[in-house]
Short mmCIF file of C-alpha atoms and ligand atoms in Angstrom, two decimals:
data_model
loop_
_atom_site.label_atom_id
_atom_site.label_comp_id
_atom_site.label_asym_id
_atom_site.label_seq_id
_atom_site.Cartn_x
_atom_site.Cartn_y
_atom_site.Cartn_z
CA UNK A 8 -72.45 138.79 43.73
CA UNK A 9 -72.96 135.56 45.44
CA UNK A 10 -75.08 135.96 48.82
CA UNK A 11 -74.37 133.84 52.06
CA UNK A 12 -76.81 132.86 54.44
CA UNK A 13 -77.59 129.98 56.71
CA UNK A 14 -79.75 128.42 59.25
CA UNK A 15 -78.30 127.73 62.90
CA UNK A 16 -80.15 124.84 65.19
CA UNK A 17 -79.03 122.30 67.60
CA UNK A 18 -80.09 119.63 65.51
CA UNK A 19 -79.39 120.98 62.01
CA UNK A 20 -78.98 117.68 59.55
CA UNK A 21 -82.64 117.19 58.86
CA UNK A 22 -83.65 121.06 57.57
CA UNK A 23 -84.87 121.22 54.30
CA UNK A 24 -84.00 125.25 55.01
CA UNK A 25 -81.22 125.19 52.50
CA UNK A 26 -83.06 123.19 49.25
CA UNK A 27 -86.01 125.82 50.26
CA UNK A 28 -83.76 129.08 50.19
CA UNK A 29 -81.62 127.45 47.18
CA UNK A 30 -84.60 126.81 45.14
CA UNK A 31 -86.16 130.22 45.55
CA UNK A 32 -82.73 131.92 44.47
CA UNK A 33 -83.29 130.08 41.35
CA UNK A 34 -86.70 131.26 41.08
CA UNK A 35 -85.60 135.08 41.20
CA UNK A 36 -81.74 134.43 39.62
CA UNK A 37 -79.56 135.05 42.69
CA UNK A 38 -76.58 133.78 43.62
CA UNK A 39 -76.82 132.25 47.14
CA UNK A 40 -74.66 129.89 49.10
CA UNK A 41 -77.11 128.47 51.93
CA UNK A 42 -75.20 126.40 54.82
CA UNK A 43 -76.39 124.95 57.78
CA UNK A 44 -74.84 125.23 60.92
CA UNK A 45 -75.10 123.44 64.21
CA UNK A 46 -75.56 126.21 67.17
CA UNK A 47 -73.45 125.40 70.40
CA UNK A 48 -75.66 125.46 73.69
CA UNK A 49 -72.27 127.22 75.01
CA UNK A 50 -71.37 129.87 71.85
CA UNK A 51 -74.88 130.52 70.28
CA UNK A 52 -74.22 134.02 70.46
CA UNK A 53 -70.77 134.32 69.43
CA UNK A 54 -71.58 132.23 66.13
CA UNK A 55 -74.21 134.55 65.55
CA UNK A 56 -71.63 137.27 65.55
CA UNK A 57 -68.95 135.20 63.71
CA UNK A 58 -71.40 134.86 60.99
CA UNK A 59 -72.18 138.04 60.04
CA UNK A 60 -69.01 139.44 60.71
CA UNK A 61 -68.15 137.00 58.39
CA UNK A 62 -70.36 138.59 55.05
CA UNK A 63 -73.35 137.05 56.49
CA UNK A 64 -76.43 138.49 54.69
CA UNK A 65 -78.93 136.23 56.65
CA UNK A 66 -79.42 133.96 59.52
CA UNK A 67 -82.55 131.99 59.84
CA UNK A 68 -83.08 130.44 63.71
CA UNK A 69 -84.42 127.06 64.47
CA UNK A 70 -84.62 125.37 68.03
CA UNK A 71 -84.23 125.48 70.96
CA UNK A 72 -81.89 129.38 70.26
CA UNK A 73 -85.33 131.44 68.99
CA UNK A 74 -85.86 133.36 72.01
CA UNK A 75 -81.71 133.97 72.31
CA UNK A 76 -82.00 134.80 68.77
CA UNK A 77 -84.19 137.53 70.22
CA UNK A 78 -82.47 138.43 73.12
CA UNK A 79 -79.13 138.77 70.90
CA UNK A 80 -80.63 141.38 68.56
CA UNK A 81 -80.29 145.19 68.71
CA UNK A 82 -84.22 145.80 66.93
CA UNK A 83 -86.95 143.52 66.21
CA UNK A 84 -90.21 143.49 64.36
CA UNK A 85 -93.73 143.77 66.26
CA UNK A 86 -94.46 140.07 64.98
CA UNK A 87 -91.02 139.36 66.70
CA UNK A 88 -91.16 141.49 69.88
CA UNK A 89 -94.76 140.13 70.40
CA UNK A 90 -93.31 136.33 70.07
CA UNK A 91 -90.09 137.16 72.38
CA UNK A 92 -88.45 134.52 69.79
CA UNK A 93 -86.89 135.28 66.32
CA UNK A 94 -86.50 132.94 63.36
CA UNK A 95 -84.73 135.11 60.90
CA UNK A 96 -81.93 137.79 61.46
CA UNK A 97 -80.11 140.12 59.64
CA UNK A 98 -77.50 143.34 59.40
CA UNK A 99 -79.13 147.11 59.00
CA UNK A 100 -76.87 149.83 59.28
CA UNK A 101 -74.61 147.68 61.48
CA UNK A 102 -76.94 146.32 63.78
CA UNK A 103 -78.77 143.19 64.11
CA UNK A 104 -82.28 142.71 63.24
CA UNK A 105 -84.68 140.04 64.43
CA UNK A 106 -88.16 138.76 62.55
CA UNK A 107 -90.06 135.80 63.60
CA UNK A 108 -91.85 134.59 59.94
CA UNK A 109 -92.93 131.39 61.82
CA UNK A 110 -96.75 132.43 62.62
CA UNK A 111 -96.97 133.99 59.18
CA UNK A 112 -95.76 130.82 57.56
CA UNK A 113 -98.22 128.58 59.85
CA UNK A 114 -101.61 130.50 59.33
CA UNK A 115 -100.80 131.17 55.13
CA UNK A 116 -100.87 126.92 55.37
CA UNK A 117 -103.24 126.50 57.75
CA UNK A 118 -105.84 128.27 55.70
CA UNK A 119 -105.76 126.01 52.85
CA UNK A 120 -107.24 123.40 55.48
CA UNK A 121 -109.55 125.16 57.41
CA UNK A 122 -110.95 128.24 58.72
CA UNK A 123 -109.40 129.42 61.81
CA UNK A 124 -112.06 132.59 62.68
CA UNK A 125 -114.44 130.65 65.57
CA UNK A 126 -111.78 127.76 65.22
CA UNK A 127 -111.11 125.71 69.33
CA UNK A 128 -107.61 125.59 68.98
CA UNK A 129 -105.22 123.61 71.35
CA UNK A 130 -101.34 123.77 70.68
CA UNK A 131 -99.31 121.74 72.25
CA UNK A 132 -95.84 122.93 73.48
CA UNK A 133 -94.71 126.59 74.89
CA UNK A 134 -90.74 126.94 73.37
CA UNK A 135 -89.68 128.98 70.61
CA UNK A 136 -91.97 127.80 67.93
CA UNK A 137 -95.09 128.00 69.67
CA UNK A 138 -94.46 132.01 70.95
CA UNK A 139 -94.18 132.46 67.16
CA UNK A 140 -97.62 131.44 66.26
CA UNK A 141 -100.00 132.53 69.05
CA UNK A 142 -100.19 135.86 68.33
CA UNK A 143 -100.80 135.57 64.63
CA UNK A 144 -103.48 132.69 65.75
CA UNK A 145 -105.25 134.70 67.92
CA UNK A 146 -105.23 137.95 65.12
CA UNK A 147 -108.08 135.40 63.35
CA UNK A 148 -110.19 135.40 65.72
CA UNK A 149 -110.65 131.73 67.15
CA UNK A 150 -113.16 130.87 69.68
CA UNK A 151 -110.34 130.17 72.03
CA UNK A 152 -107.11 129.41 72.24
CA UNK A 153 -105.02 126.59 74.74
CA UNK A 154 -101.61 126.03 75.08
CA UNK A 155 -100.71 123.02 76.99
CA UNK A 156 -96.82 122.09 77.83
CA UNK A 157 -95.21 118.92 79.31
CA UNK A 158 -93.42 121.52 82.25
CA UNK A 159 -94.92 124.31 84.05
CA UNK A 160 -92.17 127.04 83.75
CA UNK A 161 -92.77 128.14 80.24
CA UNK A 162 -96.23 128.33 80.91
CA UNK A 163 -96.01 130.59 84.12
CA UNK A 164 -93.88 133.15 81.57
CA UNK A 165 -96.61 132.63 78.89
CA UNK A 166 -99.84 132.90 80.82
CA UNK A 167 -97.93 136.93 82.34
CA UNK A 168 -97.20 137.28 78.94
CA UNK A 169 -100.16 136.44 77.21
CA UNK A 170 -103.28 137.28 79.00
CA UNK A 171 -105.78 136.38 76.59
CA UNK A 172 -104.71 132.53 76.21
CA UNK A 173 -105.21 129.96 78.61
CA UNK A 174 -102.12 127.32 79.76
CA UNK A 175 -102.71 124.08 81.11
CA UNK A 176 -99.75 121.24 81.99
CA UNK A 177 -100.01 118.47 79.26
CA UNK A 178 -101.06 116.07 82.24
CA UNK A 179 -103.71 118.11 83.16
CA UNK A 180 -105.32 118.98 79.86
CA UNK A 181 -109.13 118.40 79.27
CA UNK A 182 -111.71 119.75 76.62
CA UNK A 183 -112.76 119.46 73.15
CA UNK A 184 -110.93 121.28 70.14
CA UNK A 185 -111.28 121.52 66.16
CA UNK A 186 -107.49 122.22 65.54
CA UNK A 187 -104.19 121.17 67.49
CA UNK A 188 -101.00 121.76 66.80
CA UNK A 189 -97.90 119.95 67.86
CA UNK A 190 -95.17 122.69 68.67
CA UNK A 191 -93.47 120.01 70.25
CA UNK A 192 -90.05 118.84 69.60
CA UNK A 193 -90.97 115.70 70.54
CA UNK A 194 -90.43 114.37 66.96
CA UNK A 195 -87.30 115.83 66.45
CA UNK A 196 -86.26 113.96 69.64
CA UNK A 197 -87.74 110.61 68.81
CA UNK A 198 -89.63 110.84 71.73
CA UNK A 199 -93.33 110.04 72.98
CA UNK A 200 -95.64 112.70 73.24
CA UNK A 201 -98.39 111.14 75.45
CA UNK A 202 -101.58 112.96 75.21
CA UNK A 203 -105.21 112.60 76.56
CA UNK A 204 -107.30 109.60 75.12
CA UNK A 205 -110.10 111.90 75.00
CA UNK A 206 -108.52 114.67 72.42
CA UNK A 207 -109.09 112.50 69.55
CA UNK A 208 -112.79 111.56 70.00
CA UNK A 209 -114.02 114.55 67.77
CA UNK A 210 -111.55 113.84 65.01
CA UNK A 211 -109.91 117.04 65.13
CA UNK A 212 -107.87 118.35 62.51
CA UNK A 213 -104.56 117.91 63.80
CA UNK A 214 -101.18 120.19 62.09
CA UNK A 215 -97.85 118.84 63.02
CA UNK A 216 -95.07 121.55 63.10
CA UNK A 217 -92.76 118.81 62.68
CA UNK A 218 -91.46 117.76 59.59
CA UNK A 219 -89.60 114.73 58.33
CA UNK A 220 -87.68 113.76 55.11
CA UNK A 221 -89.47 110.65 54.74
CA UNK A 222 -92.74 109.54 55.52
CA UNK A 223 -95.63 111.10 57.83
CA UNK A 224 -94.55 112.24 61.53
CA UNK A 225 -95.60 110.19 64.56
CA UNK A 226 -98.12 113.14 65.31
CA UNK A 227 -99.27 112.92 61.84
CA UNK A 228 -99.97 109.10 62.29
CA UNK A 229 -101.19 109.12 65.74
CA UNK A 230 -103.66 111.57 64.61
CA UNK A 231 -104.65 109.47 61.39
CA UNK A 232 -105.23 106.29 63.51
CA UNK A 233 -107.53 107.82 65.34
CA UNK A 234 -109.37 108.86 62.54
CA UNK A 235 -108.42 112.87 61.79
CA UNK A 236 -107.03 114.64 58.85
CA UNK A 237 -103.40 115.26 59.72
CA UNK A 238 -100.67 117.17 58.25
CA UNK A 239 -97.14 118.12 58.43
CA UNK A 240 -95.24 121.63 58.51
CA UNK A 241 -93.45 121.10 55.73
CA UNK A 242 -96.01 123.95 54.02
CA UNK A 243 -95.26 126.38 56.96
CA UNK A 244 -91.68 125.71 56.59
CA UNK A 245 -92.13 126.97 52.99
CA UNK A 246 -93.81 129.57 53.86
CA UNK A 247 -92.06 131.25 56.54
CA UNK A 248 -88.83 130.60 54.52
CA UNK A 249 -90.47 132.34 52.06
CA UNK A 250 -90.84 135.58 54.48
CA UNK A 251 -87.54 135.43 55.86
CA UNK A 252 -86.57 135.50 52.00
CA UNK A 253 -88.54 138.70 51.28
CA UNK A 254 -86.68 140.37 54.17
CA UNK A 255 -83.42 139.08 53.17
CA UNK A 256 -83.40 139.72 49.39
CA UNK A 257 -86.37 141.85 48.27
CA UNK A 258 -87.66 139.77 46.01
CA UNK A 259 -90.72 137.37 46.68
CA UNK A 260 -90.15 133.78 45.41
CA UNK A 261 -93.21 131.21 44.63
CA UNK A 262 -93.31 129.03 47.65
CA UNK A 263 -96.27 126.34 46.02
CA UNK A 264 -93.66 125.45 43.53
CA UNK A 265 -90.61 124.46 45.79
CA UNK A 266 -93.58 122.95 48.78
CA UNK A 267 -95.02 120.84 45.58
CA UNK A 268 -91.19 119.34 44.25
CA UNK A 269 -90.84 118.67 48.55
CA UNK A 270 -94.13 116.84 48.96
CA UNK A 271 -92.88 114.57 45.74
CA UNK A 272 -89.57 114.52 46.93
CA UNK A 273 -91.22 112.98 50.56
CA UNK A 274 -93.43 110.64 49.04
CA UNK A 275 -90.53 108.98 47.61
CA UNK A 276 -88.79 108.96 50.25
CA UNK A 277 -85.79 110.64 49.23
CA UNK A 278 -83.23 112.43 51.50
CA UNK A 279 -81.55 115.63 50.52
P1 LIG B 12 -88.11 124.45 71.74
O1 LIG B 12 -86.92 123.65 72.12
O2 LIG B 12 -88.08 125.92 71.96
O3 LIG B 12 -89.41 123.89 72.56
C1 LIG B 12 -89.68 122.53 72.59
C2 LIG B 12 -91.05 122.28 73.20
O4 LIG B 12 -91.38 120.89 73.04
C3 LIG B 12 -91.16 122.59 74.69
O5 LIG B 12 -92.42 123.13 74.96
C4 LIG B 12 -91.00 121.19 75.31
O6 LIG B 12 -91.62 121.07 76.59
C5 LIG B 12 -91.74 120.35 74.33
N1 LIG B 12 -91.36 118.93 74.36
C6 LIG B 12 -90.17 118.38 73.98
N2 LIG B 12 -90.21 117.05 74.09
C7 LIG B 12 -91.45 116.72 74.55
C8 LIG B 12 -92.09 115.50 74.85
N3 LIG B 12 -91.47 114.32 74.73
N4 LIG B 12 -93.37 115.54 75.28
C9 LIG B 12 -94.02 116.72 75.42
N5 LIG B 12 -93.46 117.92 75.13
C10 LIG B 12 -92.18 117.91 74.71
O7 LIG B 12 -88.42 124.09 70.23
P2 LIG B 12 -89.22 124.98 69.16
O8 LIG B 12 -90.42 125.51 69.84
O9 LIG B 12 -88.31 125.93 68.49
O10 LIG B 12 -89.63 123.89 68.04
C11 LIG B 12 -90.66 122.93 68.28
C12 LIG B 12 -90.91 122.11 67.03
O11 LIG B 12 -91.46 122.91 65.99
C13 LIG B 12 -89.65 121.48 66.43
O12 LIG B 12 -89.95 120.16 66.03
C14 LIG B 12 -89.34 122.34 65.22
O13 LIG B 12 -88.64 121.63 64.22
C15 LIG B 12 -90.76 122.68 64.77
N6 LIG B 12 -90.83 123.90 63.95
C16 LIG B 12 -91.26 123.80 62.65
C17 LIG B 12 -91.37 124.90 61.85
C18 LIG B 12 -91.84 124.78 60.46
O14 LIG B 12 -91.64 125.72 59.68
N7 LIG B 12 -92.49 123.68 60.11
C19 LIG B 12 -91.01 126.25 62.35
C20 LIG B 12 -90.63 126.25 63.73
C21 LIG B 12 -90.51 125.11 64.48
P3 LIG B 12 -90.83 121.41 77.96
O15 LIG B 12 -90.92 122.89 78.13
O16 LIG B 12 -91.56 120.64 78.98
O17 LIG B 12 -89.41 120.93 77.76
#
């Protein structure tokens, strides 16, 4: 029986999401068509539905539709209700499900860095991504934990949802940290993210969610030119595919193997 499934974004060309889900089918010998498709601002919603009325089996969520990929489903995990966004969907007993994998993903590959119990951690951005990873963050005990975003809206919503975390407007952000984040789409929109002089000083070690086909991420090189270790979210990626997998199929696949034949595939620059 050959599976469908698919991720959904607005953009979509640069995911690696079908290589990733491909490659683990292979792994466990199932038959899987992975597509990508580009989400309308206007239909999200009723190509969510079109998709699985459609013999979808799964429907992975990438930005800026993770908290209407929430909104949209009937149940949702604690790790998802928690986040108010969704990365990964799927059909039970006719109705949609919603799981966010993202924070999961993020902490399994931020642990091979560093240790994130005691850890100052800054991320910077508040969307979809970011709600996905604060909660599983702040489950390993950090000394504290900052969120700082270009706007104020998303941090008003934040800061009633989230007690326990402090938010701070980009322009306004101050302090010293051992680990920040970009949960920015800056990246993905080729555009600056202008940060503090002073956030650098300590040589942080710096985790960009972004991820790109070829070559290191402006994050990731802003960060190395001022001296700090700096890495990409091309593990996370992996990893939370990995999870959204699990739900999906039942089967755990060996995420190292695909993240090690991406990292070779990046440092020669090719495209898939
Ligand atoms: P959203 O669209 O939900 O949120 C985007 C965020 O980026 C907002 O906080 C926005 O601020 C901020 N932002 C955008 N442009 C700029 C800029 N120029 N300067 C400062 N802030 C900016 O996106 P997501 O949260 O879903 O995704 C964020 C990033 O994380 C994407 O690059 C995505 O690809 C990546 N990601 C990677 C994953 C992985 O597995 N590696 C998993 C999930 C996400 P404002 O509110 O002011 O607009």
């Amino acid at each position: 029986m050959l599976f469908r499934c698919a991720v959904i974004g607005k953009p979509i060309a640069h995911s690696w999401s079908p290589f990733i889900h491909q490659r683990f089918a292979e792994q466990v010998k199932l038959a899987l068509r992975y597509e990508k498709i580009l989400g309308s601002d206007l239909d999200f919603e009723q190509q969510v539905r079109a998709f699985f009325a459609h013999q979808g089996r799964g429907l992975n969520v990438t930005l800026p539709f993770k908290q209407r990929a929430f909104h949209l489903a009937a149940k949702a995990s604690a790790a998802c209700i928690k986040a108010g966004a969704a990365n990964t969907l799927w059909l039970e007993a006719g109705e949609l499900w919603a799981d966010n994998t993202d924070g999961l993903g993020l902490v399994r590959d931020l642990e091979r860095h560093l240790s994130l119990a005691e850890c100052r951690i800054l991320i910077l951005g508040a969307g979809g991504a970011a709600r996905g990873i604060i909660h599983p963050l702040l489950d390993c005990l950090p000394a504290c934990l900052v969120v700082a975003n270009r706007s104020r809206p998303p941090l008003t919503q934040l800061a009633a949802d989230i007690p326990s975390i402090q938010c701070v407007e980009l322009a306004e952000l101050s302090g010293e940290f051992d680990l920040i984040i970009n949960a920015t789409s800056a990246g993905v929109a080729a555009e600056p993210l202008v940060l503090p002089r002073q956030l650098m000083l300590n040589r942080p070690f710096c985790y960009d969610l972004t991820y790109q086909q070829q070559g290191a991420t402006p994050f990731v090189l802003y960060a190395q030119q001022h001296g700090a270790q700096a890495v990409d979210g091309l593990g996370m990626l992996v990893e939370q595919a990995a999870e959204s997998f699990v739900l999906w199929h039942g089967q755990r696949p060996e995420p190292l193997e695909v993240l090690a034949e991406l990292r070779r595939l990046q440092a020669k620059n090719c495209s898939i």
